[in-house]
Amino acid sequence: MSNQERPSKFYLTNTILEIVLFTLAALVLNLFLGNDMFKSAVATAIIAIILEIILKVKGISPLLNKAKKVETLYENLEKNGVNNIYFMYDRNSKKERNEKTQIAISEASYMYLLAETGRSYIDASTDRHWKEVKSQLDKSTSFKVLLIHPECENKIVRNKLNNSTGVDRKLNFEELKVLVSKYQTLEIRFTDQVYNTLFFTNNYMIYDPYHLGKTSERLENNFLAIEFDSSSSNYKTMKSHFDYCWSKSKSIEDVEVELGGV
């Protein structure tokens, strides 16, 4: 029996018991009152009320237990600096995540990005976060971008699972160099470390774990994303992760040379 079926059956049973109790109480009360047995009628009414209270308490007990579990879950998330969890296969959840990220970009004092190609943030044609990012770059806000080396071992594995070969078509080195030359506070480098997508500012962080799971012909992109509070230990851990990857990263020019010119 599924978790949804159990409560339904429980509530049905409880409702039937309430109907039976009401019917029996009404019959017995009528019987006693018809024979002028008032004390017995009062006693019956009291017993019926007590039994009804017991059934009601029993009926709401699962709801109270569920509410307690939700409260405990919320407290644990809050205690560990998790502001929200977004489910990217849900349209509304994805929209909420994107809107929150756009607000965070608009309010940022600095920005960091670790991503496969970064198109959602640094490509005008993608039209997701570029408008807000461009506005910040125009104000000389620092933006460090780490992209995945197109020929690192992990990227090759991901390409095979996505049935693709060669350099990702969404990765255009000439466009990247034009952006870097245009915006002095924009730095773009490459890393071999593929674990997640990470975007954060001075007061916001969104973390998308990578996986190798397929539900169709390609890796499933619609997974989940976790928003961390900037004062949490998780924020500090992932910032340290970015800093390490940045310290071992390579420039656009170095990667071009390794690829034999792109």
Tab-separated table of C-alpha atoms in Angstrom:
chain	number	residue	atom	x	y	z
A	1	MET	CA	0.000	0.000	0.000
A	2	SER	CA	1.379	3.438	-0.935
A	3	ASN	CA	1.857	6.310	1.532
A	4	GLN	CA	-1.058	8.169	-0.076
A	5	GLU	CA	-3.406	5.170	0.207
A	6	ARG	CA	-2.768	4.690	3.956
A	7	PRO	CA	-4.098	8.106	5.082
A	8	SER	CA	-7.106	7.794	2.754
A	9	LYS	CA	-8.071	4.407	4.215
A	10	PHE	CA	-7.457	5.687	7.739
A	11	TYR	CA	-9.702	8.739	7.276
A	12	LEU	CA	-12.427	6.592	5.664
A	13	THR	CA	-12.402	4.187	8.618
A	14	ASN	CA	-12.485	7.071	11.074
A	15	THR	CA	-15.427	8.686	9.268
A	16	ILE	CA	-17.389	5.410	9.278
A	17	LEU	CA	-16.782	5.019	13.029
A	18	GLU	CA	-18.034	8.575	13.636
A	19	ILE	CA	-21.213	7.859	11.655
A	20	VAL	CA	-21.804	4.611	13.581
A	21	LEU	CA	-21.192	6.391	16.899
A	22	PHE	CA	-23.592	9.220	15.998
A	23	THR	CA	-26.282	6.757	14.892
A	24	LEU	CA	-26.017	4.566	18.007
A	25	ALA	CA	-25.915	7.587	20.323
A	26	ALA	CA	-29.025	9.050	18.695
A	27	LEU	CA	-30.925	5.753	18.974
A	28	VAL	CA	-29.962	5.191	22.609
A	29	LEU	CA	-30.744	8.802	23.566
A	30	ASN	CA	-34.184	8.580	21.958
A	31	LEU	CA	-34.801	5.316	23.782
A	32	PHE	CA	-33.848	6.753	27.181
A	33	LEU	CA	-35.685	10.033	26.657
A	34	GLY	CA	-38.798	8.180	25.487
A	35	ASN	CA	-38.820	6.300	28.794
A	36	ASP	CA	-38.044	9.398	30.911
A	37	MET	CA	-34.622	7.961	31.797
A	38	PHE	CA	-32.926	11.387	31.883
A	39	LYS	CA	-29.868	10.381	33.909
A	40	SER	CA	-29.134	7.549	31.509
A	41	ALA	CA	-29.624	9.936	28.569
A	42	VAL	CA	-27.138	12.432	30.063
A	43	ALA	CA	-24.629	9.641	30.731
A	44	THR	CA	-25.030	8.391	27.155
A	45	ALA	CA	-24.489	11.920	25.788
A	46	ILE	CA	-21.323	12.348	27.879
A	47	ILE	CA	-19.962	8.975	26.749
A	48	ALA	CA	-20.769	9.824	23.112
A	49	ILE	CA	-18.965	13.175	23.420
A	50	ILE	CA	-15.889	11.514	24.960
A	51	LEU	CA	-15.801	8.883	22.206
A	52	GLU	CA	-16.202	11.607	19.547
A	53	ILE	CA	-13.260	13.527	21.041
A	54	ILE	CA	-11.153	10.347	20.971
A	55	LEU	CA	-12.024	9.763	17.308
A	56	LYS	CA	-11.243	13.394	16.419
A	57	VAL	CA	-7.873	13.258	18.180
A	58	LYS	CA	-7.131	9.974	16.454
A	59	GLY	CA	-8.161	11.550	13.147
A	60	ILE	CA	-5.856	14.560	13.384
A	61	SER	CA	-2.933	12.608	14.877
A	62	PRO	CA	-1.417	11.777	11.437
A	63	LEU	CA	-1.683	15.450	10.464
A	64	LEU	CA	0.045	16.492	13.683
A	65	ASN	CA	2.803	13.936	13.104
A	66	LYS	CA	3.261	15.158	9.538
A	67	ALA	CA	3.350	18.766	10.713
A	68	LYS	CA	6.012	17.832	13.274
A	69	LYS	CA	8.128	16.155	10.588
A	70	VAL	CA	7.811	19.206	8.336
A	71	GLU	CA	8.758	21.476	11.237
A	72	THR	CA	11.812	19.329	12.045
A	73	LEU	CA	12.855	19.280	8.387
A	74	TYR	CA	12.503	23.057	8.139
A	75	GLU	CA	14.519	23.557	11.337
A	76	ASN	CA	17.307	21.297	10.025
A	77	LEU	CA	17.418	23.121	6.691
A	78	GLU	CA	17.476	26.503	8.405
A	79	LYS	CA	20.132	25.380	10.897
A	80	ASN	CA	22.362	24.211	8.041
A	81	GLY	CA	21.935	27.374	5.997
A	82	VAL	CA	19.660	25.954	3.294
A	83	ASN	CA	17.343	28.766	2.203
A	84	ASN	CA	15.548	26.792	-0.485
A	85	ILE	CA	15.620	23.667	-2.634
A	86	TYR	CA	14.490	24.038	-6.241
A	87	PHE	CA	13.260	21.127	-8.340
A	88	MET	CA	14.260	21.942	-11.884
A	89	TYR	CA	11.789	19.541	-13.487
A	90	ASP	CA	9.006	21.685	-12.007
A	91	ARG	CA	8.337	24.763	-14.143
A	92	ASN	CA	7.295	26.989	-11.241
A	93	SER	CA	10.234	25.932	-9.100
A	94	LYS	CA	12.661	26.579	-11.963
A	95	LYS	CA	11.096	29.988	-12.584
A	96	GLU	CA	11.393	30.882	-8.901
A	97	ARG	CA	15.064	29.861	-8.887
A	98	ASN	CA	15.843	31.937	-11.993
A	99	GLU	CA	14.042	34.988	-10.631
A	100	LYS	CA	15.865	34.714	-7.290
A	101	THR	CA	19.204	34.431	-9.111
A	102	GLN	CA	18.444	37.500	-11.217
A	103	ILE	CA	17.680	39.506	-8.081
A	104	ALA	CA	20.891	38.258	-6.452
A	105	ILE	CA	22.926	39.317	-9.499
A	106	SER	CA	21.347	42.766	-9.449
A	107	GLU	CA	22.295	43.209	-5.785
A	108	ALA	CA	25.779	41.656	-5.999
A	109	SER	CA	29.044	43.301	-4.949
A	110	TYR	CA	30.960	40.520	-6.719
A	111	MET	CA	30.084	37.328	-8.609
A	112	TYR	CA	31.564	33.864	-9.106
A	113	LEU	CA	30.493	31.143	-11.525
A	114	LEU	CA	31.568	27.535	-12.012
A	115	ALA	CA	29.731	25.946	-14.929
A	116	GLU	CA	30.018	23.699	-17.959
A	117	THR	CA	29.719	26.472	-20.571
A	118	GLY	CA	28.231	29.385	-18.604
A	119	ARG	CA	25.818	30.282	-21.398
A	120	SER	CA	22.973	31.041	-19.000
A	121	TYR	CA	25.054	33.860	-17.516
A	122	ILE	CA	27.386	35.194	-20.218
A	123	ASP	CA	25.485	34.669	-23.468
A	124	ALA	CA	23.059	37.346	-24.659
A	125	SER	CA	21.161	34.964	-26.962
A	126	THR	CA	20.305	32.605	-24.086
A	127	ASP	CA	18.437	35.484	-22.421
A	128	ARG	CA	18.379	34.107	-18.888
A	129	HIS	CA	20.765	36.059	-16.652
A	130	TRP	CA	22.831	38.046	-19.155
A	131	LYS	CA	20.800	41.243	-18.787
A	132	GLU	CA	21.540	41.424	-15.056
A	133	VAL	CA	25.149	40.266	-15.507
A	134	LYS	CA	25.796	42.869	-18.212
A	135	SER	CA	24.392	45.589	-15.978
A	136	GLN	CA	26.849	44.587	-13.254
A	137	LEU	CA	29.801	44.368	-15.651
A	138	ASP	CA	28.933	47.826	-16.946
A	139	LYS	CA	29.360	48.992	-13.342
A	140	SER	CA	32.755	47.205	-13.145
A	141	THR	CA	31.544	44.538	-10.719
A	142	SER	CA	34.066	41.708	-10.423
A	143	PHE	CA	32.957	38.447	-12.081
A	144	LYS	CA	35.155	35.343	-12.011
A	145	VAL	CA	33.996	32.571	-14.343
A	146	LEU	CA	35.324	29.010	-14.324
A	147	LEU	CA	34.310	26.821	-17.252
A	148	ILE	CA	34.916	23.123	-17.757
A	149	HIS	CA	37.958	22.218	-19.841
A	150	PRO	CA	36.433	20.724	-23.027
A	151	GLU	CA	38.909	17.833	-23.098
A	152	CYS	CA	39.201	16.914	-19.436
A	153	GLU	CA	38.406	13.302	-18.550
A	154	ASN	CA	35.102	14.040	-16.838
A	155	LYS	CA	33.879	16.220	-19.698
A	156	ILE	CA	34.686	13.446	-22.191
A	157	VAL	CA	32.593	11.018	-20.108
A	158	ARG	CA	29.697	13.482	-20.060
A	159	ASN	CA	29.983	13.985	-23.817
A	160	LYS	CA	29.813	10.238	-24.444
A	161	LEU	CA	26.701	9.935	-22.311
A	162	ASN	CA	25.209	12.861	-24.246
A	163	ASN	CA	26.115	11.170	-27.545
A	164	SER	CA	28.344	14.073	-28.579
A	165	THR	CA	32.015	14.461	-29.502
A	166	GLY	CA	34.518	17.289	-29.727
A	167	VAL	CA	34.285	20.737	-28.186
A	168	ASP	CA	30.831	21.671	-26.888
A	169	ARG	CA	29.074	23.680	-29.598
A	170	LYS	CA	27.914	26.112	-26.907
A	171	LEU	CA	31.538	26.962	-26.099
A	172	ASN	CA	32.840	29.723	-28.391
A	173	PHE	CA	36.392	30.809	-27.572
A	174	GLU	CA	36.289	33.887	-29.783
A	175	GLU	CA	33.158	35.146	-28.050
A	176	LEU	CA	34.760	34.536	-24.664
A	177	LYS	CA	37.850	36.543	-25.626
A	178	VAL	CA	35.696	39.396	-26.920
A	179	LEU	CA	33.820	39.513	-23.609
A	180	VAL	CA	37.017	39.500	-21.554
A	181	SER	CA	38.527	42.287	-23.662
A	182	LYS	CA	35.345	44.346	-23.375
A	183	TYR	CA	34.848	44.011	-19.612
A	184	GLN	CA	37.964	44.517	-17.490
A	185	THR	CA	36.400	43.035	-14.356
A	186	LEU	CA	35.404	39.798	-16.126
A	187	GLU	CA	37.846	36.892	-15.807
A	188	ILE	CA	37.244	33.573	-17.571
A	189	ARG	CA	39.382	30.503	-16.957
A	190	PHE	CA	39.063	26.714	-17.313
A	191	THR	CA	39.131	23.874	-14.796
A	192	ASP	CA	39.380	20.073	-15.000
A	193	GLN	CA	37.230	19.622	-11.897
A	194	VAL	CA	33.644	18.660	-12.786
A	195	TYR	CA	31.437	18.203	-9.737
A	196	ASN	CA	28.732	20.833	-9.890
A	197	THR	CA	27.507	24.134	-11.210
A	198	LEU	CA	28.005	26.897	-8.677
A	199	PHE	CA	27.008	30.552	-8.782
A	200	PHE	CA	27.436	32.853	-5.827
A	201	THR	CA	27.699	36.480	-4.789
A	202	ASN	CA	28.507	38.192	-1.502
A	203	ASN	CA	25.058	37.257	-0.123
A	204	TYR	CA	23.724	34.411	-2.286
A	205	MET	CA	24.737	30.950	-3.477
A	206	ILE	CA	23.021	28.416	-5.747
A	207	TYR	CA	24.501	24.921	-6.007
A	208	ASP	CA	23.580	22.404	-8.737
A	209	PRO	CA	25.148	18.954	-8.204
A	210	TYR	CA	26.320	17.114	-11.315
A	211	HIS	CA	25.478	13.473	-11.948
A	212	LEU	CA	25.731	10.922	-14.743
A	213	GLY	CA	22.096	9.821	-14.655
A	214	LYS	CA	20.140	9.410	-17.888
A	215	THR	CA	16.359	9.205	-18.215
A	216	SER	CA	16.419	9.477	-22.012
A	217	GLU	CA	19.120	9.757	-24.674
A	218	ARG	CA	20.985	12.470	-22.770
A	219	LEU	CA	22.025	13.274	-19.216
A	220	GLU	CA	19.079	14.571	-17.227
A	221	ASN	CA	19.529	18.332	-16.805
A	222	ASN	CA	16.383	18.878	-14.751
A	223	PHE	CA	17.550	17.761	-11.329
A	224	LEU	CA	17.645	19.992	-8.254
A	225	ALA	CA	19.392	23.134	-7.025
A	226	ILE	CA	20.137	24.177	-3.450
A	227	GLU	CA	20.274	27.778	-2.254
A	228	PHE	CA	22.674	28.373	0.652
A	229	ASP	CA	22.721	31.287	3.062
A	230	SER	CA	25.931	33.317	2.799
A	231	SER	CA	26.576	32.983	6.550
A	232	SER	CA	26.420	29.170	6.499
A	233	SER	CA	29.308	26.708	6.643
A	234	ASN	CA	28.067	25.214	3.355
A	235	TYR	CA	28.612	28.577	1.648
A	236	LYS	CA	32.156	28.733	3.020
A	237	THR	CA	32.846	25.146	1.936
A	238	MET	CA	31.708	25.709	-1.640
A	239	LYS	CA	33.545	29.034	-1.868
A	240	SER	CA	36.688	27.190	-0.802
A	241	HIS	CA	35.925	24.630	-3.524
A	242	PHE	CA	35.747	27.409	-6.110
A	243	ASP	CA	38.940	29.038	-4.824
A	244	TYR	CA	40.838	25.755	-5.131
A	245	CYS	CA	39.572	25.134	-8.674
A	246	TRP	CA	40.481	28.709	-9.593
A	247	SER	CA	44.018	28.282	-8.247
A	248	LYS	CA	44.515	25.250	-10.538
A	249	SER	CA	42.735	26.726	-13.565
A	250	LYS	CA	44.037	27.577	-17.041
A	251	SER	CA	43.593	30.644	-19.210
A	252	ILE	CA	41.550	30.743	-22.415
A	253	GLU	CA	44.761	31.004	-24.439
A	254	ASP	CA	46.369	27.998	-22.721
A	255	VAL	CA	43.319	25.837	-23.394
A	256	GLU	CA	43.238	26.955	-27.023
A	257	VAL	CA	46.850	25.857	-27.420
A	258	GLU	CA	46.072	22.474	-25.840
A	259	LEU	CA	43.191	22.040	-28.283
A	260	GLY	CA	45.452	22.875	-31.194
A	261	GLY	CA	43.598	26.106	-31.916
A	262	VAL	CA	39.806	26.334	-31.968
